[in-house]
mmCIF file with all atom_site columns, C-alpha atoms in Angstrom:
data_model
loop_
_atom_site.group_PDB
_atom_site.id
_atom_site.type_symbol
_atom_site.label_atom_id
_atom_site.label_alt_id
_atom_site.label_comp_id
_atom_site.label_asym_id
_atom_site.label_entity_id
_atom_site.label_seq_id
_atom_site.pdbx_PDB_ins_code
_atom_site.Cartn_x
_atom_site.Cartn_y
_atom_site.Cartn_z
_atom_site.occupancy
_atom_site.B_iso_or_equiv
_atom_site.pdbx_formal_charge
_atom_site.auth_seq_id
_atom_site.auth_comp_id
_atom_site.auth_asym_id
_atom_site.auth_atom_id
_atom_site.pdbx_PDB_model_num
ATOM 1   C CA . UNK A 1 1   ? 76.123  98.084  104.400 1.00 0.00 ? 13  UNK A CA 1
ATOM 2   C CA . UNK A 1 2   ? 77.358  94.485  104.358 1.00 0.00 ? 14  UNK A CA 1
ATOM 3   C CA . UNK A 1 3   ? 76.714  94.119  100.589 1.00 0.00 ? 15  UNK A CA 1
ATOM 4   C CA . UNK A 1 4   ? 78.533  97.369  99.737  1.00 0.00 ? 16  UNK A CA 1
ATOM 5   C CA . UNK A 1 5   ? 81.518  96.253  101.834 1.00 0.00 ? 17  UNK A CA 1
ATOM 6   C CA . UNK A 1 6   ? 81.643  92.938  99.958  1.00 0.00 ? 18  UNK A CA 1
ATOM 7   C CA . UNK A 1 7   ? 81.399  94.782  96.616  1.00 0.00 ? 19  UNK A CA 1
ATOM 8   C CA . UNK A 1 8   ? 84.311  97.055  97.598  1.00 0.00 ? 20  UNK A CA 1
ATOM 9   C CA . UNK A 1 9   ? 86.418  94.035  98.649  1.00 0.00 ? 21  UNK A CA 1
ATOM 10  C CA . UNK A 1 10  ? 85.527  92.159  95.450  1.00 0.00 ? 22  UNK A CA 1
ATOM 11  C CA . UNK A 1 11  ? 86.402  95.162  93.257  1.00 0.00 ? 23  UNK A CA 1
ATOM 12  C CA . UNK A 1 12  ? 89.691  95.729  95.086  1.00 0.00 ? 24  UNK A CA 1
ATOM 13  C CA . UNK A 1 13  ? 90.538  92.056  94.847  1.00 0.00 ? 25  UNK A CA 1
ATOM 14  C CA . UNK A 1 14  ? 89.850  91.885  91.111  1.00 0.00 ? 26  UNK A CA 1
ATOM 15  C CA . UNK A 1 15  ? 91.974  94.964  90.474  1.00 0.00 ? 27  UNK A CA 1
ATOM 16  C CA . UNK A 1 16  ? 94.755  93.436  92.574  1.00 0.00 ? 28  UNK A CA 1
ATOM 17  C CA . UNK A 1 17  ? 94.912  90.101  90.822  1.00 0.00 ? 29  UNK A CA 1
ATOM 18  C CA . UNK A 1 18  ? 94.623  91.144  87.198  1.00 0.00 ? 30  UNK A CA 1
ATOM 19  C CA . UNK A 1 19  ? 97.818  89.228  86.443  1.00 0.00 ? 31  UNK A CA 1
ATOM 20  C CA . UNK A 1 20  ? 97.204  88.368  82.819  1.00 0.00 ? 32  UNK A CA 1
ATOM 21  C CA . UNK A 1 21  ? 94.489  90.873  81.952  1.00 0.00 ? 33  UNK A CA 1
ATOM 22  C CA . UNK A 1 22  ? 96.683  93.814  82.941  1.00 0.00 ? 34  UNK A CA 1
ATOM 23  C CA . UNK A 1 23  ? 99.995  92.166  82.164  1.00 0.00 ? 35  UNK A CA 1
ATOM 24  C CA . UNK A 1 24  ? 102.071 93.434  79.298  1.00 0.00 ? 36  UNK A CA 1
ATOM 25  C CA . UNK A 1 25  ? 100.146 92.037  76.326  1.00 0.00 ? 37  UNK A CA 1
ATOM 26  C CA . UNK A 1 26  ? 103.301 91.856  74.217  1.00 0.00 ? 38  UNK A CA 1
ATOM 27  C CA . UNK A 1 27  ? 105.014 89.467  76.675  1.00 0.00 ? 39  UNK A CA 1
ATOM 28  C CA . UNK A 1 28  ? 103.201 86.388  75.317  1.00 0.00 ? 40  UNK A CA 1
ATOM 29  C CA . UNK A 1 29  ? 104.609 87.077  71.839  1.00 0.00 ? 41  UNK A CA 1
ATOM 30  C CA . UNK A 1 30  ? 108.230 87.252  73.001  1.00 0.00 ? 42  UNK A CA 1
ATOM 31  C CA . UNK A 1 31  ? 110.671 84.378  73.298  1.00 0.00 ? 43  UNK A CA 1
ATOM 32  C CA . UNK A 1 32  ? 111.218 82.759  76.670  1.00 0.00 ? 44  UNK A CA 1
ATOM 33  C CA . UNK A 1 33  ? 114.821 82.774  77.903  1.00 0.00 ? 45  UNK A CA 1
ATOM 34  C CA . UNK A 1 34  ? 115.535 80.295  80.696  1.00 0.00 ? 46  UNK A CA 1
ATOM 35  C CA . UNK A 1 35  ? 118.709 80.157  82.799  1.00 0.00 ? 47  UNK A CA 1
ATOM 36  C CA . UNK A 1 36  ? 119.388 77.120  85.027  1.00 0.00 ? 48  UNK A CA 1
ATOM 37  C CA . UNK A 1 37  ? 122.035 74.833  86.495  1.00 0.00 ? 49  UNK A CA 1
ATOM 38  C CA . UNK A 1 38  ? 120.746 71.583  84.939  1.00 0.00 ? 50  UNK A CA 1
ATOM 39  C CA . UNK A 1 39  ? 118.163 70.544  82.350  1.00 0.00 ? 51  UNK A CA 1
ATOM 40  C CA . UNK A 1 40  ? 116.368 67.360  81.315  1.00 0.00 ? 52  UNK A CA 1
ATOM 41  C CA . UNK A 1 41  ? 114.367 67.491  78.062  1.00 0.00 ? 53  UNK A CA 1
ATOM 42  C CA . UNK A 1 42  ? 111.779 65.098  76.614  1.00 0.00 ? 54  UNK A CA 1
ATOM 43  C CA . UNK A 1 43  ? 111.152 66.241  73.029  1.00 0.00 ? 55  UNK A CA 1
ATOM 44  C CA . UNK A 1 44  ? 108.312 63.738  72.513  1.00 0.00 ? 56  UNK A CA 1
ATOM 45  C CA . UNK A 1 45  ? 106.199 65.214  75.333  1.00 0.00 ? 57  UNK A CA 1
ATOM 46  C CA . UNK A 1 46  ? 107.677 68.730  74.982  1.00 0.00 ? 58  UNK A CA 1
ATOM 47  C CA . UNK A 1 47  ? 108.574 68.667  78.679  1.00 0.00 ? 59  UNK A CA 1
ATOM 48  C CA . UNK A 1 48  ? 111.579 70.379  80.220  1.00 0.00 ? 60  UNK A CA 1
ATOM 49  C CA . UNK A 1 49  ? 112.685 69.956  83.851  1.00 0.00 ? 61  UNK A CA 1
ATOM 50  C CA . UNK A 1 50  ? 115.065 72.685  84.981  1.00 0.00 ? 62  UNK A CA 1
ATOM 51  C CA . UNK A 1 51  ? 116.797 72.768  88.358  1.00 0.00 ? 63  UNK A CA 1
ATOM 52  C CA . UNK A 1 52  ? 119.138 75.058  90.245  1.00 0.00 ? 64  UNK A CA 1
ATOM 53  C CA . UNK A 1 53  ? 118.530 78.816  90.345  1.00 0.00 ? 65  UNK A CA 1
ATOM 54  C CA . UNK A 1 54  ? 115.992 78.760  87.498  1.00 0.00 ? 66  UNK A CA 1
ATOM 55  C CA . UNK A 1 55  ? 115.191 82.162  85.965  1.00 0.00 ? 67  UNK A CA 1
ATOM 56  C CA . UNK A 1 56  ? 112.541 82.369  83.216  1.00 0.00 ? 68  UNK A CA 1
ATOM 57  C CA . UNK A 1 57  ? 112.325 85.687  81.362  1.00 0.00 ? 69  UNK A CA 1
ATOM 58  C CA . UNK A 1 58  ? 109.695 86.475  78.732  1.00 0.00 ? 70  UNK A CA 1
ATOM 59  C CA . UNK A 1 59  ? 109.374 90.169  77.926  1.00 0.00 ? 71  UNK A CA 1
ATOM 60  C CA . UNK A 1 60  ? 108.759 91.927  81.253  1.00 0.00 ? 72  UNK A CA 1
ATOM 61  C CA . UNK A 1 61  ? 107.778 88.670  82.997  1.00 0.00 ? 73  UNK A CA 1
ATOM 62  C CA . UNK A 1 62  ? 110.423 87.151  85.279  1.00 0.00 ? 74  UNK A CA 1
ATOM 63  C CA . UNK A 1 63  ? 109.868 83.855  87.123  1.00 0.00 ? 75  UNK A CA 1
ATOM 64  C CA . UNK A 1 64  ? 112.411 82.501  89.631  1.00 0.00 ? 76  UNK A CA 1
ATOM 65  C CA . UNK A 1 65  ? 112.534 79.194  91.493  1.00 0.00 ? 77  UNK A CA 1
ATOM 66  C CA . UNK A 1 66  ? 114.696 76.277  92.540  1.00 0.00 ? 78  UNK A CA 1
ATOM 67  C CA . UNK A 1 67  ? 112.929 74.004  90.026  1.00 0.00 ? 79  UNK A CA 1
ATOM 68  C CA . UNK A 1 68  ? 110.675 74.510  87.014  1.00 0.00 ? 80  UNK A CA 1
ATOM 69  C CA . UNK A 1 69  ? 108.650 72.118  84.897  1.00 0.00 ? 81  UNK A CA 1
ATOM 70  C CA . UNK A 1 70  ? 107.967 73.710  81.506  1.00 0.00 ? 82  UNK A CA 1
ATOM 71  C CA . UNK A 1 71  ? 105.580 72.101  79.020  1.00 0.00 ? 83  UNK A CA 1
ATOM 72  C CA . UNK A 1 72  ? 104.629 73.307  75.573  1.00 0.00 ? 84  UNK A CA 1
ATOM 73  C CA . UNK A 1 73  ? 101.447 72.306  73.752  1.00 0.00 ? 85  UNK A CA 1
ATOM 74  C CA . UNK A 1 74  ? 101.490 71.453  70.017  1.00 0.00 ? 86  UNK A CA 1
ATOM 75  C CA . UNK A 1 75  ? 99.919  74.894  69.432  1.00 0.00 ? 87  UNK A CA 1
ATOM 76  C CA . UNK A 1 76  ? 102.821 76.579  71.244  1.00 0.00 ? 88  UNK A CA 1
ATOM 77  C CA . UNK A 1 77  ? 101.205 77.440  74.594  1.00 0.00 ? 89  UNK A CA 1
ATOM 78  C CA . UNK A 1 78  ? 103.456 77.165  77.652  1.00 0.00 ? 90  UNK A CA 1
ATOM 79  C CA . UNK A 1 79  ? 102.559 75.902  81.087  1.00 0.00 ? 91  UNK A CA 1
ATOM 80  C CA . UNK A 1 80  ? 105.069 76.412  83.883  1.00 0.00 ? 92  UNK A CA 1
ATOM 81  C CA . UNK A 1 81  ? 105.148 74.917  87.372  1.00 0.00 ? 93  UNK A CA 1
ATOM 82  C CA . UNK A 1 82  ? 107.655 76.581  89.700  1.00 0.00 ? 94  UNK A CA 1
ATOM 83  C CA . UNK A 1 83  ? 108.614 74.926  92.982  1.00 0.00 ? 95  UNK A CA 1
ATOM 84  C CA . UNK A 1 84  ? 110.906 76.050  95.769  1.00 0.00 ? 96  UNK A CA 1
ATOM 85  C CA . UNK A 1 85  ? 113.218 74.236  98.101  1.00 0.00 ? 97  UNK A CA 1
ATOM 86  C CA . UNK A 1 86  ? 112.626 73.993  101.867 1.00 0.00 ? 98  UNK A CA 1
ATOM 87  C CA . UNK A 1 87  ? 112.288 77.415  103.484 1.00 0.00 ? 99  UNK A CA 1
ATOM 88  C CA . UNK A 1 88  ? 112.269 79.196  100.117 1.00 0.00 ? 100 UNK A CA 1
ATOM 89  C CA . UNK A 1 89  ? 109.626 80.538  97.706  1.00 0.00 ? 101 UNK A CA 1
ATOM 90  C CA . UNK A 1 90  ? 109.167 80.775  93.947  1.00 0.00 ? 102 UNK A CA 1
ATOM 91  C CA . UNK A 1 91  ? 108.593 84.326  92.655  1.00 0.00 ? 103 UNK A CA 1
ATOM 92  C CA . UNK A 1 92  ? 107.219 86.213  89.681  1.00 0.00 ? 104 UNK A CA 1
ATOM 93  C CA . UNK A 1 93  ? 107.324 89.853  88.592  1.00 0.00 ? 105 UNK A CA 1
ATOM 94  C CA . UNK A 1 94  ? 105.623 91.383  85.545  1.00 0.00 ? 106 UNK A CA 1
ATOM 95  C CA . UNK A 1 95  ? 104.958 94.867  84.224  1.00 0.00 ? 107 UNK A CA 1
ATOM 96  C CA . UNK A 1 96  ? 101.303 95.784  83.843  1.00 0.00 ? 108 UNK A CA 1
ATOM 97  C CA . UNK A 1 97  ? 99.796  97.750  80.968  1.00 0.00 ? 109 UNK A CA 1
ATOM 98  C CA . UNK A 1 98  ? 98.447  101.204 81.728  1.00 0.00 ? 110 UNK A CA 1
ATOM 99  C CA . UNK A 1 99  ? 101.522 103.179 82.742  1.00 0.00 ? 111 UNK A CA 1
ATOM 100 C CA . UNK A 1 100 ? 105.297 103.314 82.706  1.00 0.00 ? 112 UNK A CA 1
ATOM 101 C CA . UNK A 1 101 ? 105.926 101.966 86.219  1.00 0.00 ? 113 UNK A CA 1
ATOM 102 C CA . UNK A 1 102 ? 103.091 99.547  87.093  1.00 0.00 ? 114 UNK A CA 1
ATOM 103 C CA . UNK A 1 103 ? 104.136 96.085  88.345  1.00 0.00 ? 115 UNK A CA 1
ATOM 104 C CA . UNK A 1 104 ? 102.629 92.902  89.737  1.00 0.00 ? 116 UNK A CA 1
ATOM 105 C CA . UNK A 1 105 ? 104.768 90.574  91.828  1.00 0.00 ? 117 UNK A CA 1
ATOM 106 C CA . UNK A 1 106 ? 104.128 87.516  93.895  1.00 0.00 ? 118 UNK A CA 1
ATOM 107 C CA . UNK A 1 107 ? 105.576 84.535  95.669  1.00 0.00 ? 119 UNK A CA 1
ATOM 108 C CA . UNK A 1 108 ? 104.553 81.107  96.915  1.00 0.00 ? 120 UNK A CA 1
ATOM 109 C CA . UNK A 1 109 ? 106.084 77.714  97.563  1.00 0.00 ? 121 UNK A CA 1
ATOM 110 C CA . UNK A 1 110 ? 104.561 76.582  94.240  1.00 0.00 ? 122 UNK A CA 1
ATOM 111 C CA . UNK A 1 111 ? 103.304 78.670  91.317  1.00 0.00 ? 123 UNK A CA 1
ATOM 112 C CA . UNK A 1 112 ? 101.456 77.198  88.323  1.00 0.00 ? 124 UNK A CA 1
ATOM 113 C CA . UNK A 1 113 ? 100.848 79.233  85.176  1.00 0.00 ? 125 UNK A CA 1
ATOM 114 C CA . UNK A 1 114 ? 98.803  77.992  82.214  1.00 0.00 ? 126 UNK A CA 1
ATOM 115 C CA . UNK A 1 115 ? 99.190  80.335  79.242  1.00 0.00 ? 127 UNK A CA 1
ATOM 116 C CA . UNK A 1 116 ? 96.390  78.732  77.185  1.00 0.00 ? 128 UNK A CA 1
ATOM 117 C CA . UNK A 1 117 ? 93.776  79.061  79.932  1.00 0.00 ? 129 UNK A CA 1
ATOM 118 C CA . UNK A 1 118 ? 95.260  82.341  81.214  1.00 0.00 ? 130 UNK A CA 1
ATOM 119 C CA . UNK A 1 119 ? 95.160  80.877  84.711  1.00 0.00 ? 131 UNK A CA 1
ATOM 120 C CA . UNK A 1 120 ? 97.680  81.364  87.518  1.00 0.00 ? 132 UNK A CA 1
ATOM 121 C CA . UNK A 1 121 ? 97.625  79.510  90.843  1.00 0.00 ? 133 UNK A CA 1
ATOM 122 C CA . UNK A 1 122 ? 99.802  80.165  93.875  1.00 0.00 ? 134 UNK A CA 1
ATOM 123 C CA . UNK A 1 123 ? 100.061 77.481  96.569  1.00 0.00 ? 135 UNK A CA 1
ATOM 124 C CA . UNK A 1 124 ? 101.267 77.774  100.178 1.00 0.00 ? 136 UNK A CA 1
ATOM 125 C CA . UNK A 1 125 ? 102.483 81.057  101.650 1.00 0.00 ? 137 UNK A CA 1
ATOM 126 C CA . UNK A 1 126 ? 101.048 82.896  98.630  1.00 0.00 ? 138 UNK A CA 1
ATOM 127 C CA . UNK A 1 127 ? 101.494 86.666  98.437  1.00 0.00 ? 139 UNK A CA 1
ATOM 128 C CA . UNK A 1 128 ? 100.566 88.930  95.511  1.00 0.00 ? 140 UNK A CA 1
ATOM 129 C CA . UNK A 1 129 ? 101.440 92.652  95.416  1.00 0.00 ? 141 UNK A CA 1
ATOM 130 C CA . UNK A 1 130 ? 100.493 95.450  93.053  1.00 0.00 ? 142 UNK A CA 1
ATOM 131 C CA . UNK A 1 131 ? 103.039 98.285  92.772  1.00 0.00 ? 143 UNK A CA 1
ATOM 132 C CA . UNK A 1 132 ? 102.747 101.729 91.198  1.00 0.00 ? 144 UNK A CA 1
ATOM 133 C CA . UNK A 1 133 ? 105.871 103.886 90.851  1.00 0.00 ? 145 UNK A CA 1
ATOM 134 C CA . UNK A 1 134 ? 107.598 101.673 93.419  1.00 0.00 ? 146 UNK A CA 1
ATOM 135 C CA . UNK A 1 135 ? 104.752 102.140 95.942  1.00 0.00 ? 147 UNK A CA 1
ATOM 136 C CA . UNK A 1 136 ? 102.643 99.256  97.198  1.00 0.00 ? 148 UNK A CA 1
ATOM 137 C CA . UNK A 1 137 ? 99.011  99.846  96.200  1.00 0.00 ? 149 UNK A CA 1
ATOM 138 C CA . UNK A 1 138 ? 97.501  96.460  97.123  1.00 0.00 ? 150 UNK A CA 1
ATOM 139 C CA . UNK A 1 139 ? 98.642  93.230  98.748  1.00 0.00 ? 151 UNK A CA 1
ATOM 140 C CA . UNK A 1 140 ? 96.936  89.902  99.281  1.00 0.00 ? 152 UNK A CA 1
ATOM 141 C CA . UNK A 1 141 ? 98.090  86.787  101.094 1.00 0.00 ? 153 UNK A CA 1
ATOM 142 C CA . UNK A 1 142 ? 96.587  83.380  101.691 1.00 0.00 ? 154 UNK A CA 1
ATOM 143 C CA . UNK A 1 143 ? 97.321  79.674  101.519 1.00 0.00 ? 155 UNK A CA 1
ATOM 144 C CA . UNK A 1 144 ? 95.926  79.489  97.956  1.00 0.00 ? 156 UNK A CA 1
ATOM 145 C CA . UNK A 1 145 ? 95.352  82.235  95.364  1.00 0.00 ? 157 UNK A CA 1
ATOM 146 C CA . UNK A 1 146 ? 93.969  81.598  91.881  1.00 0.00 ? 158 UNK A CA 1
ATOM 147 C CA . UNK A 1 147 ? 93.124  84.062  89.121  1.00 0.00 ? 159 UNK A CA 1
ATOM 148 C CA . UNK A 1 148 ? 91.355  83.334  85.820  1.00 0.00 ? 160 UNK A CA 1
ATOM 149 C CA . UNK A 1 149 ? 92.033  86.405  83.676  1.00 0.00 ? 161 UNK A CA 1
ATOM 150 C CA . UNK A 1 150 ? 89.630  85.396  80.884  1.00 0.00 ? 162 UNK A CA 1
ATOM 151 C CA . UNK A 1 151 ? 86.657  85.403  83.237  1.00 0.00 ? 163 UNK A CA 1
ATOM 152 C CA . UNK A 1 152 ? 88.232  87.958  85.618  1.00 0.00 ? 164 UNK A CA 1
ATOM 153 C CA . UNK A 1 153 ? 87.512  85.658  88.555  1.00 0.00 ? 165 UNK A CA 1
ATOM 154 C CA . UNK A 1 154 ? 89.756  85.428  91.585  1.00 0.00 ? 166 UNK A CA 1
ATOM 155 C CA . UNK A 1 155 ? 89.695  82.883  94.400  1.00 0.00 ? 167 UNK A CA 1
ATOM 156 C CA . UNK A 1 156 ? 91.493  82.881  97.751  1.00 0.00 ? 168 UNK A CA 1
ATOM 157 C CA . UNK A 1 157 ? 91.202  79.915  100.087 1.00 0.00 ? 169 UNK A CA 1
ATOM 158 C CA . UNK A 1 158 ? 92.713  79.115  103.470 1.00 0.00 ? 170 UNK A CA 1
ATOM 159 C CA . UNK A 1 159 ? 94.062  75.701  102.405 1.00 0.00 ? 171 UNK A CA 1
ATOM 160 C CA . UNK A 1 160 ? 96.570  74.828  99.655  1.00 0.00 ? 172 UNK A CA 1
ATOM 161 C CA . UNK A 1 161 ? 94.052  72.339  98.239  1.00 0.00 ? 173 UNK A CA 1
ATOM 162 C CA . UNK A 1 162 ? 92.024  75.287  96.940  1.00 0.00 ? 174 UNK A CA 1
ATOM 163 C CA . UNK A 1 163 ? 89.266  74.593  99.478  1.00 0.00 ? 175 UNK A CA 1
ATOM 164 C CA . UNK A 1 164 ? 88.371  76.561  102.594 1.00 0.00 ? 176 UNK A CA 1
ATOM 165 C CA . UNK A 1 165 ? 88.673  74.489  105.746 1.00 0.00 ? 177 UNK A CA 1
ATOM 166 C CA . UNK A 1 166 ? 87.279  75.285  109.186 1.00 0.00 ? 178 UNK A CA 1
ATOM 167 C CA . UNK A 1 167 ? 90.198  76.452  111.321 1.00 0.00 ? 179 UNK A CA 1
ATOM 168 C CA . UNK A 1 168 ? 92.470  76.513  108.279 1.00 0.00 ? 180 UNK A CA 1
ATOM 169 C CA . UNK A 1 169 ? 93.801  80.006  108.817 1.00 0.00 ? 181 UNK A CA 1
ATOM 170 C CA . UNK A 1 170 ? 93.008  83.423  107.463 1.00 0.00 ? 182 UNK A CA 1
ATOM 171 C CA . UNK A 1 171 ? 94.101  85.558  104.539 1.00 0.00 ? 183 UNK A CA 1
ATOM 172 C CA . UNK A 1 172 ? 94.859  89.280  104.468 1.00 0.00 ? 184 UNK A CA 1
ATOM 173 C CA . UNK A 1 173 ? 93.903  91.979  101.953 1.00 0.00 ? 185 UNK A CA 1
ATOM 174 C CA . UNK A 1 174 ? 95.677  95.347  102.202 1.00 0.00 ? 186 UNK A CA 1
ATOM 175 C CA . UNK A 1 175 ? 94.278  98.235  100.169 1.00 0.00 ? 187 UNK A CA 1
ATOM 176 C CA . UNK A 1 176 ? 96.484  101.355 100.161 1.00 0.00 ? 188 UNK A CA 1
ATOM 177 C CA . UNK A 1 177 ? 94.739  104.734 99.901  1.00 0.00 ? 189 UNK A CA 1
ATOM 178 C CA . UNK A 1 178 ? 94.538  106.050 96.345  1.00 0.00 ? 190 UNK A CA 1
ATOM 179 C CA . UNK A 1 179 ? 93.886  109.665 97.190  1.00 0.00 ? 191 UNK A CA 1
ATOM 180 C CA . UNK A 1 180 ? 95.969  112.263 99.036  1.00 0.00 ? 192 UNK A CA 1
ATOM 181 C CA . UNK A 1 181 ? 94.944  113.744 102.369 1.00 0.00 ? 193 UNK A CA 1
ATOM 182 C CA . UNK A 1 182 ? 92.772  116.878 102.070 1.00 0.00 ? 194 UNK A CA 1
ATOM 183 C CA . UNK A 1 183 ? 94.912  119.938 101.428 1.00 0.00 ? 195 UNK A CA 1
ATOM 184 C CA . UNK A 1 184 ? 98.022  117.903 100.697 1.00 0.00 ? 196 UNK A CA 1
ATOM 185 C CA . UNK A 1 185 ? 99.871  118.772 97.529  1.00 0.00 ? 197 UNK A CA 1
ATOM 186 C CA . UNK A 1 186 ? 100.604 115.882 95.194  1.00 0.00 ? 198 UNK A CA 1
ATOM 187 C CA . UNK A 1 187 ? 104.119 114.542 95.470  1.00 0.00 ? 199 UNK A CA 1
ATOM 188 C CA . UNK A 1 188 ? 106.431 115.720 92.698  1.00 0.00 ? 200 UNK A CA 1
ATOM 189 C CA . UNK A 1 189 ? 107.490 113.211 90.095  1.00 0.00 ? 201 UNK A CA 1
ATOM 190 C CA . UNK A 1 190 ? 110.915 111.665 90.721  1.00 0.00 ? 202 UNK A CA 1
ATOM 191 C CA . UNK A 1 191 ? 113.708 113.921 89.502  1.00 0.00 ? 203 UNK A CA 1
ATOM 192 C CA . UNK A 1 192 ? 111.505 117.047 89.461  1.00 0.00 ? 204 UNK A CA 1
ATOM 193 C CA . UNK A 1 193 ? 111.707 119.816 92.122  1.00 0.00 ? 205 UNK A CA 1
#
């Protein structure tokens, strides 16, 4: 019984955090548009520091924060570190492949995304949600959430260092039911009687 429970949790967790694997594949081929209040650029290191209501849009992906550090490798891969001011969080939202209204969204005090490694890390007050037709299907929170989409490996730890510490707090996984109650008719699609 214990092993099957862990397998169910692991499967639910992997489906929840498929940020890059299920993300709109076309997003990585679109231009990034970044809005900000101020910008400092170092062309030699291909580093950009943006501050003040930063909004990064690339296809269906939207990242928002108080500050962003954007680096670009010589091969054209982006890495983005989003940080928030006191009492605030950085956020992301991205459409997922597989249907017309499937979304992934999350927030944390700091979010790091490495396009080359297809790795996303959320630090401190991290929350990731999976939405389908505007309905929450899964939610996860913890001090640290990491997802490697190449290997399809997710990690949640109770400390922002990425380690689990005794007494460090607990995370939460919410799995919404995927099936209707027995005898219940499926809900009509929006706009249909």
